[in-house]
Coordinates of C-alpha atoms and ligand atoms in Angstrom, one line a residue:
M1 CA -1.5 20.2 -3.7
L2 CA -0.8 16.7 -4.9
E3 CA -3.9 14.7 -5.7
V4 CA -3.7 11.0 -6.6
E5 CA -7.0 9.3 -7.5
G6 CA -7.7 5.7 -8.2
L7 CA -4.3 4.9 -9.5
V8 CA -3.6 1.5 -11.0
K9 CA -0.4 0.2 -12.5
T10 CA 0.1 -3.3 -13.8
F11 CA 3.3 -4.9 -15.1
E12 CA 3.0 -7.6 -17.7
G13 CA 5.4 -10.4 -17.2
R14 CA 6.1 -13.8 -18.6
H15 CA 4.2 -15.4 -15.7
G16 CA 1.2 -13.1 -16.0
G17 CA 0.6 -9.6 -14.7
V18 CA 1.6 -8.0 -11.4
V19 CA -0.7 -5.4 -10.0
A20 CA 2.0 -3.2 -8.4
V21 CA -0.4 -0.3 -7.6
D22 CA -4.0 -1.3 -7.0
G23 CA -6.4 1.7 -6.8
V24 CA -4.5 4.2 -4.7
S25 CA -5.9 7.6 -3.7
F26 CA -4.4 10.2 -1.4
T27 CA -3.7 13.9 -1.3
V28 CA -0.7 15.9 0.1
E29 CA -1.3 19.4 1.3
E30 CA 1.0 22.3 0.4
G31 CA 4.2 22.3 2.3
R32 CA 3.6 18.9 3.9
L33 CA 5.6 15.7 3.9
F34 CA 3.6 12.6 3.1
S35 CA 5.3 9.2 3.7
L36 CA 4.5 6.0 1.8
L37 CA 5.4 3.3 4.3
G38 CA 5.3 -0.4 3.6
P39 CA 7.3 -3.6 3.2
S40 CA 9.4 -4.5 0.2
G41 CA 7.5 -5.1 -3.0
C42 CA 4.3 -3.4 -1.8
G43 CA 4.4 -0.9 -4.7
K44 CA 6.0 2.3 -3.1
T45 CA 8.5 2.9 -5.8
T46 CA 6.1 2.2 -8.6
L47 CA 3.6 4.7 -7.1
L48 CA 6.3 7.3 -6.8
R49 CA 7.5 6.7 -10.4
C50 CA 3.9 7.1 -11.6
V51 CA 3.8 10.5 -9.9
A52 CA 7.2 11.4 -11.4
G53 CA 6.0 10.5 -14.9
L54 CA 8.5 7.6 -15.2
E55 CA 5.7 5.1 -15.4
R56 CA 2.4 5.3 -17.3
P57 CA -0.4 4.1 -15.0
D58 CA -3.3 2.0 -16.4
A59 CA -6.0 4.0 -14.6
G60 CA -6.6 7.0 -12.4
R61 CA -5.6 10.6 -12.2
I62 CA -2.6 12.6 -10.9
A63 CA -2.7 16.4 -10.4
V64 CA -0.4 18.9 -8.9
D65 CA -1.6 22.4 -8.0
G66 CA -4.9 21.6 -9.8
V67 CA -3.1 20.8 -13.1
T68 CA -3.7 17.3 -14.3
L69 CA -0.4 15.5 -15.1
F70 CA -2.0 12.2 -15.8
S71 CA -5.5 11.1 -16.6
A72 CA -6.4 7.8 -18.0
T73 CA -9.9 8.8 -19.1
G74 CA -8.8 12.2 -20.3
G75 CA -5.9 10.6 -22.2
R76 CA -3.4 13.0 -20.6
F77 CA 0.2 12.2 -19.8
V78 CA 2.7 15.0 -19.1
P79 CA 6.2 13.6 -19.6
A80 CA 8.6 13.5 -16.6
N81 CA 10.8 16.5 -17.7
R82 CA 7.7 18.7 -18.0
R83 CA 6.4 18.0 -14.5
E84 CA 8.8 20.3 -12.6
L85 CA 9.3 17.9 -9.8
G86 CA 12.5 17.2 -7.8
M87 CA 13.6 13.6 -7.3
V88 CA 16.0 11.9 -5.0
F89 CA 16.5 8.1 -5.3
Q90 CA 18.1 5.5 -3.1
S91 CA 20.9 5.2 -5.6
Y92 CA 21.6 8.9 -6.2
A93 CA 24.1 9.4 -9.0
I94 CA 26.4 12.3 -8.5
W95 CA 28.6 13.4 -11.4
P96 CA 32.1 12.4 -10.4
H97 CA 33.8 14.7 -12.9
L98 CA 32.1 17.8 -11.5
S99 CA 32.7 19.8 -8.3
V100 CA 30.0 20.1 -5.6
F101 CA 29.0 23.4 -7.1
G102 CA 29.0 21.9 -10.6
N103 CA 26.7 19.1 -9.5
V104 CA 24.1 21.4 -8.1
A105 CA 24.3 23.8 -10.9
F106 CA 23.9 21.1 -13.5
P107 CA 20.1 20.8 -13.6
L108 CA 20.0 24.6 -14.3
V109 CA 22.8 25.0 -16.8
S110 CA 21.7 21.9 -18.8
R111 CA 18.3 23.5 -19.6
P112 CA 17.6 24.6 -23.1
R113 CA 18.9 28.1 -23.6
R114 CA 15.7 30.0 -23.3
R115 CA 14.9 28.4 -19.9
R116 CA 18.4 28.7 -18.6
P117 CA 18.9 31.3 -15.9
P118 CA 21.8 33.8 -16.3
K119 CA 25.1 32.8 -14.7
R120 CA 24.7 35.2 -11.7
E121 CA 21.3 33.7 -10.9
V122 CA 22.7 30.2 -11.1
S123 CA 25.5 31.1 -8.7
A124 CA 23.0 32.7 -6.3
R125 CA 20.6 29.7 -6.4
V126 CA 23.3 27.1 -6.0
G127 CA 24.8 29.1 -3.1
R128 CA 21.4 29.2 -1.4
V129 CA 20.7 25.5 -1.5
L130 CA 24.3 24.6 -0.6
E131 CA 23.9 26.8 2.4
A132 CA 20.6 25.0 3.3
V133 CA 22.2 21.6 3.2
Q134 CA 25.3 22.9 4.9
L135 CA 27.7 22.2 2.1
A136 CA 28.6 25.8 1.2
E137 CA 32.2 25.4 2.5
L138 CA 32.7 22.4 0.2
A139 CA 31.4 24.0 -3.0
G140 CA 34.8 23.8 -4.8
R141 CA 35.5 20.2 -3.9
P142 CA 35.3 17.3 -6.3
A143 CA 32.0 15.6 -5.6
T144 CA 33.8 12.3 -5.2
D145 CA 35.7 13.6 -2.1
L146 CA 32.5 13.7 0.0
S147 CA 31.4 11.4 2.8
G148 CA 28.2 9.3 2.3
G149 CA 26.1 11.8 4.2
Q150 CA 27.6 14.7 2.3
Q151 CA 26.9 13.0 -1.0
Q152 CA 23.3 12.5 0.1
R153 CA 22.9 16.1 1.0
L154 CA 24.4 17.0 -2.4
A155 CA 21.8 14.8 -4.1
L156 CA 19.1 16.7 -2.1
A157 CA 20.6 20.1 -3.0
R158 CA 20.5 19.1 -6.7
A159 CA 16.9 18.2 -6.5
L160 CA 16.0 21.4 -4.6
V161 CA 17.9 23.9 -6.9
T162 CA 15.2 23.8 -9.5
E163 CA 12.7 24.9 -6.8
P164 CA 10.4 22.0 -7.6
R165 CA 6.7 22.2 -6.9
L166 CA 6.9 18.7 -5.4
L167 CA 9.9 16.7 -4.1
L168 CA 9.8 13.0 -4.5
L169 CA 12.2 10.9 -2.3
D170 CA 12.6 7.2 -2.6
E171 CA 14.5 5.7 0.4
P172 CA 17.1 8.4 0.2
L173 CA 18.8 7.4 3.4
S174 CA 18.9 3.7 3.0
S175 CA 22.5 3.5 1.8
L176 CA 23.8 5.3 4.9
D177 CA 24.9 3.7 8.1
L178 CA 22.7 3.9 11.2
Q179 CA 24.3 6.9 12.8
L180 CA 24.4 8.9 9.6
R181 CA 20.8 7.9 8.9
E182 CA 19.7 9.4 12.2
E183 CA 21.6 12.6 11.6
M184 CA 20.3 12.9 8.1
R185 CA 16.7 12.2 9.3
L186 CA 16.9 15.2 11.6
E187 CA 18.5 17.3 8.9
L188 CA 15.9 16.4 6.3
K189 CA 13.1 17.3 8.7
R190 CA 14.8 20.7 9.4
L191 CA 15.2 21.3 5.7
Q192 CA 11.7 20.3 4.8
R193 CA 10.3 22.5 7.5
E194 CA 12.5 25.5 6.6
L195 CA 11.8 25.3 2.8
R196 CA 8.3 24.1 3.2
V197 CA 8.6 22.0 0.0
T198 CA 5.7 19.6 -0.5
S199 CA 7.2 16.1 -0.4
V200 CA 6.4 12.5 -0.9
Y201 CA 8.8 10.2 1.0
V202 CA 9.1 6.5 0.3
T203 CA 10.5 4.3 3.1
H204 CA 10.1 0.9 4.7
D205 CA 11.5 2.2 7.9
Q206 CA 8.7 3.0 10.4
L207 CA 10.9 5.2 12.6
E208 CA 11.8 7.3 9.6
A209 CA 8.2 7.7 8.6
L210 CA 7.1 8.5 12.2
A211 CA 9.9 11.0 12.7
L212 CA 9.6 12.9 9.4
S213 CA 6.0 12.9 8.2
N214 CA 3.0 15.1 8.6
M215 CA 1.0 12.2 7.1
I216 CA 1.7 8.5 6.6
G217 CA 0.1 6.2 4.1
V218 CA 0.8 2.6 5.0
M219 CA 0.9 0.4 1.9
R220 CA 0.3 -3.3 1.5
G221 CA 0.0 -5.3 -1.7
G222 CA -0.4 -2.2 -3.9
R223 CA -3.1 -0.6 -1.7
L224 CA -3.1 2.0 1.0
E225 CA -4.2 0.3 4.1
Q226 CA -4.3 3.4 6.3
V227 CA -3.6 7.1 5.9
G228 CA -3.2 9.2 9.0
R229 CA -1.0 11.4 11.1
P230 CA 2.0 9.5 12.6
R231 CA 0.5 9.5 16.0
D232 CA -2.8 8.1 14.8
V233 CA -1.2 5.4 12.7
Y234 CA 1.0 4.4 15.6
T235 CA -1.5 4.5 18.4
R236 CA -4.6 3.7 16.4
P237 CA -3.6 1.3 13.7
A238 CA -6.6 0.4 11.5
S239 CA -5.6 -3.3 11.1
R240 CA -3.4 -6.0 12.4
F241 CA -1.0 -5.5 9.5
V242 CA -0.5 -1.8 10.3
A243 CA -0.1 -2.5 14.0
G244 CA 2.5 -5.1 13.3
F245 CA 4.3 -3.1 10.7
V246 CA 4.5 0.3 12.3
G247 CA 5.7 -0.9 15.7
S248 CA 6.1 -4.0 17.8
S249 CA 2.7 -4.0 19.6
N250 CA 0.7 -6.3 21.8
L251 CA -2.4 -7.6 20.1
F252 CA -5.2 -9.3 22.1
E253 CA -8.2 -10.9 20.7
G254 CA -11.3 -10.3 22.6
V255 CA -15.1 -9.7 22.6
V256 CA -16.7 -6.4 23.3
E257 CA -18.7 -6.5 26.5
A258 CA -20.1 -3.0 26.5
G259 CA -19.5 0.3 24.9
G260 CA -18.4 2.3 22.4
G261 CA -20.8 5.2 23.3
D262 CA -18.2 7.3 25.2
G263 CA -15.5 6.5 22.7
H264 CA -14.5 3.4 24.8
A265 CA -15.4 -0.2 24.9
V266 CA -14.8 -2.8 27.6
V267 CA -13.2 -5.8 25.9
R268 CA -13.0 -9.2 27.5
T269 CA -10.0 -11.2 26.5
A270 CA -8.7 -14.6 27.7
H271 CA -6.4 -12.9 30.2
G272 CA -8.6 -10.2 31.6
T273 CA -10.6 -7.1 30.6
L274 CA -9.3 -4.0 28.9
R275 CA -10.8 -0.6 28.4
A276 CA -10.0 0.4 24.8
R277 CA -10.6 3.4 22.6
S278 CA -13.3 2.5 20.0
E279 CA -15.9 4.4 18.2
T280 CA -18.0 1.9 16.4
V281 CA -17.9 -1.5 18.0
A282 CA -21.1 -3.1 19.1
P283 CA -21.4 -5.5 22.1
G284 CA -20.6 -9.0 21.2
A285 CA -18.3 -8.1 18.3
A286 CA -15.0 -9.9 18.0
V287 CA -12.1 -7.4 18.0
L288 CA -8.4 -7.0 18.2
V289 CA -7.0 -4.7 20.9
V290 CA -3.6 -3.0 20.2
V291 CA -1.4 -1.9 23.0
R292 CA 2.0 -0.4 22.5
P293 CA 4.8 -1.7 24.7
E294 CA 5.4 1.8 26.1
H295 CA 1.8 1.8 27.4
V296 CA 2.2 -1.3 29.5
V297 CA 3.3 -0.5 33.0
L298 CA 4.6 -3.3 35.2
E299 CA 4.1 -3.2 39.0
L300 CA 5.5 -5.5 41.5
D301 CA 2.5 -7.6 42.6
A302 CA 1.1 -6.5 45.9
D303 CA -1.1 -9.6 45.8
D304 CA -4.0 -7.7 47.3
G305 CA -6.6 -10.0 45.6
D306 CA -7.3 -7.2 43.1
E307 CA -8.5 -8.4 39.8
G308 CA -6.5 -7.7 36.7
W309 CA -3.7 -8.8 34.6
R310 CA -0.9 -10.8 36.2
G311 CA 2.1 -12.4 34.8
V312 CA 5.7 -13.5 35.3
V313 CA 8.6 -11.7 33.8
V314 CA 10.3 -13.9 31.2
T315 CA 13.1 -11.6 29.9
R316 CA 14.4 -8.1 30.4
A317 CA 16.6 -6.1 28.1
Y318 CA 18.4 -2.8 28.7
L319 CA 18.3 -0.7 25.6
G320 CA 20.2 2.4 26.7
S321 CA 17.3 4.8 26.5
A322 CA 14.6 2.3 27.7
V323 CA 14.1 -1.1 29.3
D324 CA 12.1 -3.8 27.8
H325 CA 10.4 -6.7 29.6
V326 CA 8.6 -9.7 28.2
V327 CA 5.9 -11.0 30.6
A328 CA 4.1 -14.3 30.3
V329 CA 0.4 -13.9 30.9
G330 CA -1.2 -17.3 30.5
D331 CA -0.1 -18.6 27.2
V332 CA 0.7 -15.2 25.6
E333 CA 3.7 -12.9 26.0
V334 CA 3.2 -9.2 26.6
R335 CA 5.8 -6.6 25.8
S336 CA 6.5 -3.7 28.0
R337 CA 8.8 -0.8 27.5
G338 CA 9.6 1.7 30.3
P339 CA 12.0 4.4 31.2
V340 CA 15.4 3.4 32.5
R341 CA 14.7 5.1 35.8
A342 CA 11.9 2.6 36.5
G343 CA 14.6 -0.1 36.7
T344 CA 14.5 -3.7 35.5
I345 CA 12.7 -6.6 37.1
R346 CA 14.3 -10.0 37.4
P347 CA 13.0 -12.8 35.3
G348 CA 10.7 -15.1 37.3
T349 CA 9.2 -12.2 39.3
Q350 CA 5.4 -12.0 39.6
V351 CA 4.1 -8.7 38.3
R352 CA 0.8 -6.9 37.7
L353 CA 0.2 -5.3 34.3
R354 CA -1.4 -1.9 34.0
F355 CA -2.4 -0.5 30.7
E356 CA -2.3 3.3 30.5
P357 CA -5.8 4.6 30.2
G358 CA -6.7 5.7 26.7
A359 CA -3.7 3.9 25.3
C360 CA -5.5 0.7 24.1
T361 CA -7.1 0.8 20.7
V362 CA -9.5 -1.5 19.0
A363 CA -8.4 -2.5 15.6
E364 CA -10.5 -4.5 13.2
A365 CA -10.2 -8.2 14.0
D366 CA -11.2 -9.3 10.6
D367 CA -8.7 -7.9 8.2
A368 CA -7.5 -11.1 6.6
R369 CA -6.7 -10.4 3.0
Ligands
ATP401 N1 9.5 -2.9 -14.2 C1 8.9 -3.9 -13.6 N2 8.5 -5.0 -14.3 C2 7.7 -6.0 -13.7 N3 7.4 -6.0 -12.4 C3 7.8 -4.9 -11.7 C4 8.5 -3.8 -12.2 N4 8.8 -2.9 -11.2 C5 8.2 -3.4 -10.1 N5 7.6 -4.6 -10.4 C6 6.8 -5.4 -9.4 O1 5.9 -4.6 -8.8 C7 5.8 -4.8 -7.4 C8 6.0 -3.5 -6.7 O2 7.4 -3.1 -6.8 P1 8.0 -1.8 -6.2 O3 9.4 -1.7 -6.7 O4 7.1 -0.7 -6.5 O5 8.0 -2.1 -4.6 P2 8.6 -1.3 -3.4 O6 7.5 -1.1 -2.4 O7 9.3 -0.1 -3.9 O8 9.6 -2.3 -2.8 P3 11.1 -2.0 -2.1 O9 10.8 -1.6 -0.7 O10 11.7 -3.4 -2.2 O11 11.8 -1.0 -3.0 C9 6.7 -5.9 -7.1 O12 6.0 -7.1 -7.1 C10 7.7 -5.9 -8.2 O13 8.3 -7.1 -8.5
MG402 MG1 11.3 0.6 -3.8

């Protein structure tokens, strides 16, 4: 549906150029939501603006539905207002002098006369999207009399009313408070599923990306470091950067002892051995093993002489929906997250650590860039 190929965008500045987007390629399938996730300054907004037609890339190609919107070699650049895309930005501007209805109708009634739908159709379309974002009851209100979440939904309705081929969202929830963000996150997911509108969603919030996306592209320094389904990006990060950014994980350096034939490798670390999922790693290779805190199970040490990972609880924290422990194992600290019903363990207590089978993943150890 959306194809982005080898996209490059450089900004010239007084102190030399900044390569904001550095050779990015990805595709988004029809009806899917693709997130661009990465830290501040990694190039997410620039990439989205290139897709929107608000920036002219230096190289690469962008196509929607097989139609080329930009091609550096082909000398093609379709301007933003001809791309038929919907956009919602972090600082969405609603028109304060218009009602809720008026705001949503605006993109339709402001079209040139020959492309403007008749009044009845405008009403029907605005009605439909207001229904979808659950603002139908407030259609007659001045737009300024809405709460933050309602204004956000209004901005979304305004982007959807033109029935865009592709919806581009740049941190649309970041101006909302935490509770509202969570509500809107669920709301967005419901809407996107219901309307099946192909979307690209920019965020630096890993939870948002995990919760909303069909696919996530993790960006760093203008490049896509990993593209995958949320589950894969979370449980099988391709690099230390992805692991660190997408969740708070445990990372252990080690050396492969045996494996990867059956999809697993035995990795020896300074603290004990681990069985980790791995396809390609040869014995002797230096690797990084990633273990999510929720896959580390703590057991009160039976002291039965069994080999394995042992440590001492350093801190515990009750999080309402889970409990966290930090356990000192030699000179490293291991994070564990468990269900509340498992209870907490007092600091100073000796424990044994168990890693849930299949939950440890080998990431590349050598990803310094
Ligand atoms: N108009 C511009 N002129 C010069 N440099 C720019 C311009 N826009 C962005 N940049 C630079 O390009 C890089 C990428 O910026 P971009 O806004 O795309 O990042 P981002 O991932 O959206 O960050 P954030 O999460 O903070 O919004 C940054 O180094 C930024 O300073
Ligand atoms: Mg940005």
